[in-house]
Amino acid sequence: MGGIGFREILIIALIIIILFGAKKIPELMRGMGSGIKEFKDAVKEEDKKPSESKQNSDPTL
Protein backbone atom coordinates (compact mmCIF):
# COMPACT_ATOMS: atom_id res chain seq x y z
CA MET A 1 0.00 0.00 0.00
CA GLY A 2 2.81 2.42 0.79
CA GLY A 3 5.27 3.84 -1.66
CA ILE A 4 5.09 5.05 -5.22
CA GLY A 5 4.60 2.42 -7.89
CA PHE A 6 5.44 2.38 -11.57
CA ARG A 7 2.01 3.72 -12.57
CA GLU A 8 2.31 6.74 -10.30
CA ILE A 9 5.79 7.56 -11.58
CA LEU A 10 4.56 7.26 -15.17
CA ILE A 11 1.61 9.56 -14.48
CA ILE A 12 3.85 12.14 -12.80
CA ALA A 13 6.29 12.01 -15.75
CA LEU A 14 3.46 12.52 -18.24
CA ILE A 15 2.12 15.49 -16.28
CA ILE A 16 5.60 17.06 -16.21
CA ILE A 17 6.00 16.56 -19.97
CA ILE A 18 2.59 18.12 -20.60
CA LEU A 19 3.29 21.10 -18.34
CA PHE A 20 6.84 21.91 -19.43
CA GLY A 21 7.17 20.32 -22.84
CA ALA A 22 9.78 17.82 -23.94
CA LYS A 23 12.28 20.50 -25.02
CA LYS A 24 12.28 22.32 -21.68
CA ILE A 25 12.87 19.26 -19.45
CA PRO A 26 16.62 18.81 -20.22
CA GLU A 27 17.21 22.47 -19.42
CA LEU A 28 15.36 22.11 -16.11
CA MET A 29 17.34 18.99 -15.19
CA ARG A 30 20.62 20.72 -16.08
CA GLY A 31 19.72 23.62 -13.81
CA MET A 32 18.74 21.25 -11.01
CA GLY A 33 22.02 19.35 -11.38
CA SER A 34 24.12 22.49 -11.20
CA GLY A 35 22.15 23.65 -8.15
CA ILE A 36 22.78 20.35 -6.37
CA LYS A 37 26.48 20.54 -7.25
CA GLU A 38 26.74 24.08 -5.84
CA PHE A 39 24.97 22.96 -2.65
CA LYS A 40 27.35 20.02 -2.18
CA ASP A 41 30.37 22.27 -2.76
CA ALA A 42 29.06 24.75 -0.18
CA VAL A 43 28.54 21.96 2.36
CA LYS A 44 32.07 20.67 1.80
CA GLU A 45 33.47 24.19 2.19
CA GLU A 46 31.57 24.68 5.45
CA ASP A 47 32.93 21.36 6.74
CA LYS A 48 36.48 22.58 6.08
CA LYS A 49 36.03 25.94 7.83
CA PRO A 50 35.55 24.64 11.40
CA SER A 51 38.67 22.46 11.23
CA GLU A 52 40.71 25.41 9.95
CA SER A 53 39.35 27.69 12.66
CA LYS A 54 40.26 25.13 15.35
CA GLN A 55 43.87 25.15 14.18
CA ASN A 56 44.01 28.95 14.17
CA SER A 57 42.23 29.43 17.52
CA ASP A 58 43.99 30.69 20.62
CA PRO A 59 45.10 27.65 22.69
CA THR A 60 45.05 29.67 25.95
CA LEU A 61 41.25 29.72 26.06
mmCIF file as gemmi writes it, N, C-alpha and C atoms, coordinates in Angstrom:
data_model
loop_
_atom_site.group_PDB
_atom_site.id
_atom_site.type_symbol
_atom_site.label_atom_id
_atom_site.label_alt_id
_atom_site.label_comp_id
_atom_site.label_asym_id
_atom_site.label_entity_id
_atom_site.label_seq_id
_atom_site.pdbx_PDB_ins_code
_atom_site.Cartn_x
_atom_site.Cartn_y
_atom_site.Cartn_z
_atom_site.occupancy
_atom_site.B_iso_or_equiv
_atom_site.pdbx_formal_charge
_atom_site.auth_seq_id
_atom_site.auth_asym_id
_atom_site.pdbx_PDB_model_num
ATOM 1 N N . MET Axp A 1 ? 0.802 -1.185 0 1 0 ? 1 A 1
ATOM 2 C CA . MET Axp A 1 ? 0 0 0 1 0 ? 1 A 1
ATOM 3 C C . MET Axp A 1 ? 0.855 1.264 0 1 0 ? 1 A 1
ATOM 4 N N . GLY Axp A 2 ? 1.961 1.247 0.703 1 0 ? 2 A 1
ATOM 5 C CA . GLY Axp A 2 ? 2.808 2.42 0.791 1 0 ? 2 A 1
ATOM 6 C C . GLY Axp A 2 ? 3.784 2.497 -0.371 1 0 ? 2 A 1
ATOM 7 N N . GLY Axp A 3 ? 4.269 3.661 -0.623 1 0 ? 3 A 1
ATOM 8 C CA . GLY Axp A 3 ? 5.267 3.845 -1.659 1 0 ? 3 A 1
ATOM 9 C C . GLY Axp A 3 ? 4.656 4.222 -2.993 1 0 ? 3 A 1
ATOM 10 N N . ILE Axp A 4 ? 5.513 4.646 -3.877 1 0 ? 4 A 1
ATOM 11 C CA . ILE Axp A 4 ? 5.092 5.045 -5.217 1 0 ? 4 A 1
ATOM 12 C C . ILE Axp A 4 ? 5.411 3.905 -6.171 1 0 ? 4 A 1
ATOM 13 N N . GLY Axp A 5 ? 4.427 3.497 -6.923 1 0 ? 5 A 1
ATOM 14 C CA . GLY Axp A 5 ? 4.602 2.418 -7.885 1 0 ? 5 A 1
ATOM 15 C C . GLY Axp A 5 ? 4.94 2.95 -9.266 1 0 ? 5 A 1
ATOM 16 N N . PHE Axp A 6 ? 5.079 2.023 -10.198 1 0 ? 6 A 1
ATOM 17 C CA . PHE Axp A 6 ? 5.436 2.379 -11.57 1 0 ? 6 A 1
ATOM 18 C C . PHE Axp A 6 ? 4.366 3.257 -12.211 1 0 ? 6 A 1
ATOM 19 N N . ARG Axp A 7 ? 3.105 2.937 -11.973 1 0 ? 7 A 1
ATOM 20 C CA . ARG Axp A 7 ? 2.01 3.72 -12.566 1 0 ? 7 A 1
ATOM 21 C C . ARG Axp A 7 ? 2.049 5.168 -12.101 1 0 ? 7 A 1
ATOM 22 N N . GLU Axp A 8 ? 2.277 5.383 -10.829 1 0 ? 8 A 1
ATOM 23 C CA . GLU Axp A 8 ? 2.312 6.741 -10.297 1 0 ? 8 A 1
ATOM 24 C C . GLU Axp A 8 ? 3.474 7.53 -10.882 1 0 ? 8 A 1
ATOM 25 N N . ILE Axp A 9 ? 4.632 6.895 -10.988 1 0 ? 9 A 1
ATOM 26 C CA . ILE Axp A 9 ? 5.794 7.557 -11.578 1 0 ? 9 A 1
ATOM 27 C C . ILE Axp A 9 ? 5.516 7.91 -13.031 1 0 ? 9 A 1
ATOM 28 N N . LEU Axp A 10 ? 4.894 7.012 -13.766 1 0 ? 10 A 1
ATOM 29 C CA . LEU Axp A 10 ? 4.561 7.256 -15.168 1 0 ? 10 A 1
ATOM 30 C C . LEU Axp A 10 ? 3.574 8.417 -15.297 1 0 ? 10 A 1
ATOM 31 N N . ILE Axp A 11 ? 2.584 8.465 -14.446 1 0 ? 11 A 1
ATOM 32 C CA . ILE Axp A 11 ? 1.605 9.558 -14.479 1 0 ? 11 A 1
ATOM 33 C C . ILE Axp A 11 ? 2.271 10.89 -14.158 1 0 ? 11 A 1
ATOM 34 N N . ILE Axp A 12 ? 3.136 10.911 -13.157 1 0 ? 12 A 1
ATOM 35 C CA . ILE Axp A 12 ? 3.854 12.136 -12.798 1 0 ? 12 A 1
ATOM 36 C C . ILE Axp A 12 ? 4.731 12.592 -13.956 1 0 ? 12 A 1
ATOM 37 N N . ALA Axp A 13 ? 5.439 11.666 -14.606 1 0 ? 13 A 1
ATOM 38 C CA . ALA Axp A 13 ? 6.289 12.011 -15.746 1 0 ? 13 A 1
ATOM 39 C C . ALA Axp A 13 ? 5.465 12.589 -16.891 1 0 ? 13 A 1
ATOM 40 N N . LEU Axp A 14 ? 4.317 12.003 -17.173 1 0 ? 14 A 1
ATOM 41 C CA . LEU Axp A 14 ? 3.457 12.517 -18.242 1 0 ? 14 A 1
ATOM 42 C C . LEU Axp A 14 ? 2.946 13.919 -17.926 1 0 ? 14 A 1
ATOM 43 N N . ILE Axp A 15 ? 2.587 14.161 -16.681 1 0 ? 15 A 1
ATOM 44 C CA . ILE Axp A 15 ? 2.123 15.492 -16.285 1 0 ? 15 A 1
ATOM 45 C C . ILE Axp A 15 ? 3.24 16.515 -16.452 1 0 ? 15 A 1
ATOM 46 N N . ILE Axp A 16 ? 4.457 16.154 -16.065 1 0 ? 16 A 1
ATOM 47 C CA . ILE Axp A 16 ? 5.597 17.063 -16.209 1 0 ? 16 A 1
ATOM 48 C C . ILE Axp A 16 ? 5.85 17.363 -17.678 1 0 ? 16 A 1
ATOM 49 N N . ILE Axp A 17 ? 5.79 16.348 -18.531 1 0 ? 17 A 1
ATOM 50 C CA . ILE Axp A 17 ? 6 16.558 -19.967 1 0 ? 17 A 1
ATOM 51 C C . ILE Axp A 17 ? 4.913 17.464 -20.536 1 0 ? 17 A 1
ATOM 52 N N . ILE Axp A 18 ? 3.686 17.276 -20.106 1 0 ? 18 A 1
ATOM 53 C CA . ILE Axp A 18 ? 2.59 18.117 -20.598 1 0 ? 18 A 1
ATOM 54 C C . ILE Axp A 18 ? 2.767 19.562 -20.129 1 0 ? 18 A 1
ATOM 55 N N . LEU Axp A 19 ? 3.153 19.75 -18.879 1 0 ? 19 A 1
ATOM 56 C CA . LEU Axp A 19 ? 3.288 21.1 -18.336 1 0 ? 19 A 1
ATOM 57 C C . LEU Axp A 19 ? 4.472 21.862 -18.928 1 0 ? 19 A 1
ATOM 58 N N . PHE Axp A 20 ? 5.621 21.216 -19.031 1 0 ? 20 A 1
ATOM 59 C CA . PHE Axp A 20 ? 6.836 21.913 -19.43 1 0 ? 20 A 1
ATOM 60 C C . PHE Axp A 20 ? 7.225 21.686 -20.883 1 0 ? 20 A 1
ATOM 61 N N . GLY Axp A 21 ? 6.774 20.627 -21.476 1 0 ? 21 A 1
ATOM 62 C CA . GLY Axp A 21 ? 7.169 20.32 -22.842 1 0 ? 21 A 1
ATOM 63 C C . GLY Axp A 21 ? 8.458 19.524 -22.856 1 0 ? 21 A 1
ATOM 64 N N . ALA Axp A 22 ? 8.619 18.71 -23.865 1 0 ? 22 A 1
ATOM 65 C CA . ALA Axp A 22 ? 9.775 17.815 -23.942 1 0 ? 22 A 1
ATOM 66 C C . ALA Axp A 22 ? 11.082 18.576 -24.136 1 0 ? 22 A 1
ATOM 67 N N . LYS Axp A 23 ? 11.045 19.74 -24.761 1 0 ? 23 A 1
ATOM 68 C CA . LYS Axp A 23 ? 12.277 20.498 -25.018 1 0 ? 23 A 1
ATOM 69 C C . LYS Axp A 23 ? 12.782 21.222 -23.775 1 0 ? 23 A 1
ATOM 70 N N . LYS Axp A 24 ? 11.899 21.556 -22.871 1 0 ? 24 A 1
ATOM 71 C CA . LYS Axp A 24 ? 12.278 22.32 -21.679 1 0 ? 24 A 1
ATOM 72 C C . LYS Axp A 24 ? 12.828 21.437 -20.56 1 0 ? 24 A 1
ATOM 73 N N . ILE Axp A 25 ? 12.479 20.165 -20.546 1 0 ? 25 A 1
ATOM 74 C CA . ILE Axp A 25 ? 12.867 19.263 -19.451 1 0 ? 25 A 1
ATOM 75 C C . ILE Axp A 25 ? 14.387 19.116 -19.313 1 0 ? 25 A 1
ATOM 76 N N . PRO Axp A 26 ? 15.162 18.907 -20.404 1 0 ? 26 A 1
ATOM 77 C CA . PRO Axp A 26 ? 16.62 18.806 -20.221 1 0 ? 26 A 1
ATOM 78 C C . PRO Axp A 26 ? 17.232 20.064 -19.612 1 0 ? 26 A 1
ATOM 79 N N . GLU Axp A 27 ? 16.706 21.219 -19.989 1 0 ? 27 A 1
ATOM 80 C CA . GLU Axp A 27 ? 17.205 22.471 -19.425 1 0 ? 27 A 1
ATOM 81 C C . GLU Axp A 27 ? 16.906 22.554 -17.927 1 0 ? 27 A 1
ATOM 82 N N . LEU Axp A 28 ? 15.722 22.125 -17.535 1 0 ? 28 A 1
ATOM 83 C CA . LEU Axp A 28 ? 15.361 22.115 -16.115 1 0 ? 28 A 1
ATOM 84 C C . LEU Axp A 28 ? 16.247 21.155 -15.323 1 0 ? 28 A 1
ATOM 85 N N . MET Axp A 29 ? 16.505 19.983 -15.876 1 0 ? 29 A 1
ATOM 86 C CA . MET Axp A 29 ? 17.345 18.991 -15.194 1 0 ? 29 A 1
ATOM 87 C C . MET Axp A 29 ? 18.781 19.487 -15.077 1 0 ? 29 A 1
ATOM 88 N N . ARG Axp A 30 ? 19.274 20.161 -16.118 1 0 ? 30 A 1
ATOM 89 C CA . ARG Axp A 30 ? 20.624 20.72 -16.081 1 0 ? 30 A 1
ATOM 90 C C . ARG Axp A 30 ? 20.734 21.758 -14.968 1 0 ? 30 A 1
ATOM 91 N N . GLY Axp A 31 ? 19.733 22.617 -14.863 1 0 ? 31 A 1
ATOM 92 C CA . GLY Axp A 31 ? 19.718 23.621 -13.806 1 0 ? 31 A 1
ATOM 93 C C . GLY Axp A 31 ? 19.651 22.995 -12.428 1 0 ? 31 A 1
ATOM 94 N N . MET Axp A 32 ? 18.854 21.947 -12.298 1 0 ? 32 A 1
ATOM 95 C CA . MET Axp A 32 ? 18.74 21.253 -11.015 1 0 ? 32 A 1
ATOM 96 C C . MET Axp A 32 ? 20.066 20.592 -10.648 1 0 ? 32 A 1
ATOM 97 N N . GLY Axp A 33 ? 20.727 19.998 -11.625 1 0 ? 33 A 1
ATOM 98 C CA . GLY Axp A 33 ? 22.016 19.349 -11.376 1 0 ? 33 A 1
ATOM 99 C C . GLY Axp A 33 ? 23.078 20.336 -10.935 1 0 ? 33 A 1
ATOM 100 N N . SER Axp A 34 ? 23.123 21.496 -11.592 1 0 ? 34 A 1
ATOM 101 C CA . SER Axp A 34 ? 24.123 22.489 -11.196 1 0 ? 34 A 1
ATOM 102 C C . SER Axp A 34 ? 23.806 23.054 -9.811 1 0 ? 34 A 1
ATOM 103 N N . GLY Axp A 35 ? 22.528 23.181 -9.491 1 0 ? 35 A 1
ATOM 104 C CA . GLY Axp A 35 ? 22.155 23.646 -8.154 1 0 ? 35 A 1
ATOM 105 C C . GLY Axp A 35 ? 22.567 22.666 -7.071 1 0 ? 35 A 1
ATOM 106 N N . ILE Axp A 36 ? 22.375 21.385 -7.332 1 0 ? 36 A 1
ATOM 107 C CA . ILE Axp A 36 ? 22.775 20.351 -6.37 1 0 ? 36 A 1
ATOM 108 C C . ILE Axp A 36 ? 24.287 20.349 -6.201 1 0 ? 36 A 1
ATOM 109 N N . LYS Axp A 37 ? 25.019 20.518 -7.306 1 0 ? 37 A 1
ATOM 110 C CA . LYS Axp A 37 ? 26.484 20.541 -7.246 1 0 ? 37 A 1
ATOM 111 C C . LYS Axp A 37 ? 26.962 21.729 -6.41 1 0 ? 37 A 1
ATOM 112 N N . GLU Axp A 38 ? 26.372 22.903 -6.625 1 0 ? 38 A 1
ATOM 113 C CA . GLU Axp A 38 ? 26.744 24.075 -5.839 1 0 ? 38 A 1
ATOM 114 C C . GLU Axp A 38 ? 26.45 23.861 -4.354 1 0 ? 38 A 1
ATOM 115 N N . PHE Axp A 39 ? 25.328 23.233 -4.044 1 0 ? 39 A 1
ATOM 116 C CA . PHE Axp A 39 ? 24.973 22.958 -2.653 1 0 ? 39 A 1
ATOM 117 C C . PHE Axp A 39 ? 25.991 22.028 -2.008 1 0 ? 39 A 1
ATOM 118 N N . LYS Axp A 40 ? 26.366 20.962 -2.723 1 0 ? 40 A 1
ATOM 119 C CA . LYS Axp A 40 ? 27.347 20.017 -2.18 1 0 ? 40 A 1
ATOM 120 C C . LYS Axp A 40 ? 28.693 20.695 -1.962 1 0 ? 40 A 1
ATOM 121 N N . ASP Axp A 41 ? 29.108 21.555 -2.913 1 0 ? 41 A 1
ATOM 122 C CA . ASP Axp A 41 ? 30.37 22.274 -2.759 1 0 ? 41 A 1
ATOM 123 C C . ASP Axp A 41 ? 30.326 23.195 -1.541 1 0 ? 41 A 1
ATOM 124 N N . ALA Axp A 42 ? 29.192 23.86 -1.33 1 0 ? 42 A 1
ATOM 125 C CA . ALA Axp A 42 ? 29.06 24.751 -0.177 1 0 ? 42 A 1
ATOM 126 C C . ALA Axp A 42 ? 29.117 23.967 1.128 1 0 ? 42 A 1
ATOM 127 N N . VAL Axp A 43 ? 28.507 22.795 1.155 1 0 ? 43 A 1
ATOM 128 C CA . VAL Axp A 43 ? 28.538 21.963 2.362 1 0 ? 43 A 1
ATOM 129 C C . VAL Axp A 43 ? 29.962 21.503 2.643 1 0 ? 43 A 1
ATOM 130 N N . LYS Axp A 44 ? 30.686 21.093 1.611 1 0 ? 44 A 1
ATOM 131 C CA . LYS Axp A 44 ? 32.074 20.667 1.798 1 0 ? 44 A 1
ATOM 132 C C . LYS Axp A 44 ? 32.927 21.823 2.306 1 0 ? 44 A 1
ATOM 133 N N . GLU Axp A 45 ? 32.7 23.02 1.767 1 0 ? 45 A 1
ATOM 134 C CA . GLU Axp A 45 ? 33.469 24.187 2.185 1 0 ? 45 A 1
ATOM 135 C C . GLU Axp A 45 ? 33.178 24.531 3.65 1 0 ? 45 A 1
ATOM 136 N N . GLU Axp A 46 ? 31.931 24.419 4.061 1 0 ? 46 A 1
ATOM 137 C CA . GLU Axp A 46 ? 31.568 24.679 5.452 1 0 ? 46 A 1
ATOM 138 C C . GLU Axp A 46 ? 32.181 23.642 6.386 1 0 ? 46 A 1
ATOM 139 N N . ASP Axp A 47 ? 32.307 22.403 5.918 1 0 ? 47 A 1
ATOM 140 C CA . ASP Axp A 47 ? 32.932 21.365 6.738 1 0 ? 47 A 1
ATOM 141 C C . ASP Axp A 47 ? 34.41 21.654 6.948 1 0 ? 47 A 1
ATOM 142 N N . LYS Axp A 48 ? 35.062 22.267 5.972 1 0 ? 48 A 1
ATOM 143 C CA . LYS Axp A 48 ? 36.485 22.577 6.082 1 0 ? 48 A 1
ATOM 144 C C . LYS Axp A 48 ? 36.729 23.767 7.003 1 0 ? 48 A 1
ATOM 145 N N . LYS Axp A 49 ? 35.83 24.728 7.04 1 0 ? 49 A 1
ATOM 146 C CA . LYS Axp A 49 ? 36.033 25.943 7.826 1 0 ? 49 A 1
ATOM 147 C C . LYS Axp A 49 ? 36.192 25.68 9.318 1 0 ? 49 A 1
ATOM 148 N N . PRO Axp A 50 ? 35.369 24.859 9.955 1 0 ? 50 A 1
ATOM 149 C CA . PRO Axp A 50 ? 35.553 24.637 11.397 1 0 ? 50 A 1
ATOM 150 C C . PRO Axp A 50 ? 36.899 24.003 11.738 1 0 ? 50 A 1
ATOM 151 N N . SER Axp A 51 ? 37.391 23.088 10.931 1 0 ? 51 A 1
ATOM 152 C CA . SER Axp A 51 ? 38.671 22.461 11.228 1 0 ? 51 A 1
ATOM 153 C C . SER Axp A 51 ? 39.806 23.461 11.069 1 0 ? 51 A 1
ATOM 154 N N . GLU Axp A 52 ? 39.696 24.384 10.113 1 0 ? 52 A 1
ATOM 155 C CA . GLU Axp A 52 ? 40.711 25.414 9.951 1 0 ? 52 A 1
ATOM 156 C C . GLU Axp A 52 ? 40.661 26.4 11.11 1 0 ? 52 A 1
ATOM 157 N N . SER Axp A 53 ? 39.465 26.736 11.56 1 0 ? 53 A 1
ATOM 158 C CA . SER Axp A 53 ? 39.35 27.691 12.659 1 0 ? 53 A 1
ATOM 159 C C . SER Axp A 53 ? 39.852 27.089 13.968 1 0 ? 53 A 1
ATOM 160 N N . LYS Axp A 54 ? 39.732 25.781 14.157 1 0 ? 54 A 1
ATOM 161 C CA . LYS Axp A 54 ? 40.256 25.131 15.355 1 0 ? 54 A 1
ATOM 162 C C . LYS Axp A 54 ? 41.774 25.215 15.391 1 0 ? 54 A 1
ATOM 163 N N . GLN Axp A 55 ? 42.414 25.089 14.236 1 0 ? 55 A 1
ATOM 164 C CA . GLN Axp A 55 ? 43.866 25.148 14.175 1 0 ? 55 A 1
ATOM 165 C C . GLN Axp A 55 ? 44.359 26.566 14.443 1 0 ? 55 A 1
ATOM 166 N N . ASN Axp A 56 ? 43.591 27.569 14.025 1 0 ? 56 A 1
ATOM 167 C CA . ASN Axp A 56 ? 44.007 28.954 14.172 1 0 ? 56 A 1
ATOM 168 C C . ASN Axp A 56 ? 43.516 29.581 15.474 1 0 ? 56 A 1
ATOM 169 N N . SER Axp A 57 ? 42.776 28.861 16.289 1 0 ? 57 A 1
ATOM 170 C CA . SER Axp A 57 ? 42.23 29.428 17.518 1 0 ? 57 A 1
ATOM 171 C C . SER Axp A 57 ? 43.319 29.569 18.578 1 0 ? 57 A 1
ATOM 172 N N . ASP Axp A 58 ? 43.05 30.418 19.536 1 0 ? 58 A 1
ATOM 173 C CA . ASP Axp A 58 ? 43.989 30.686 20.618 1 0 ? 58 A 1
ATOM 174 C C . ASP Axp A 58 ? 43.969 29.518 21.607 1 0 ? 58 A 1
ATOM 175 N N . PRO Axp A 59 ? 45.08 28.824 21.806 1 0 ? 59 A 1
ATOM 176 C CA . PRO Axp A 59 ? 45.095 27.652 22.686 1 0 ? 59 A 1
ATOM 177 C C . PRO Axp A 59 ? 44.977 28.007 24.17 1 0 ? 59 A 1
ATOM 178 N N . THR Axp A 60 ? 45.113 29.283 24.547 1 0 ? 60 A 1
ATOM 179 C CA . THR Axp A 60 ? 45.051 29.665 25.954 1 0 ? 60 A 1
ATOM 180 C C . THR Axp A 60 ? 43.631 29.73 26.475 1 0 ? 60 A 1
ATOM 181 N N . LEU Axp A 61 ? 42.638 29.637 25.599 1 0 ? 61 A 1
ATOM 182 C CA . LEU Axp A 61 ? 41.247 29.722 26.057 1 0 ? 61 A 1
ATOM 183 C C . LEU Axp A 61 ? 40.786 28.469 26.663 1 0 ? 61 A 1
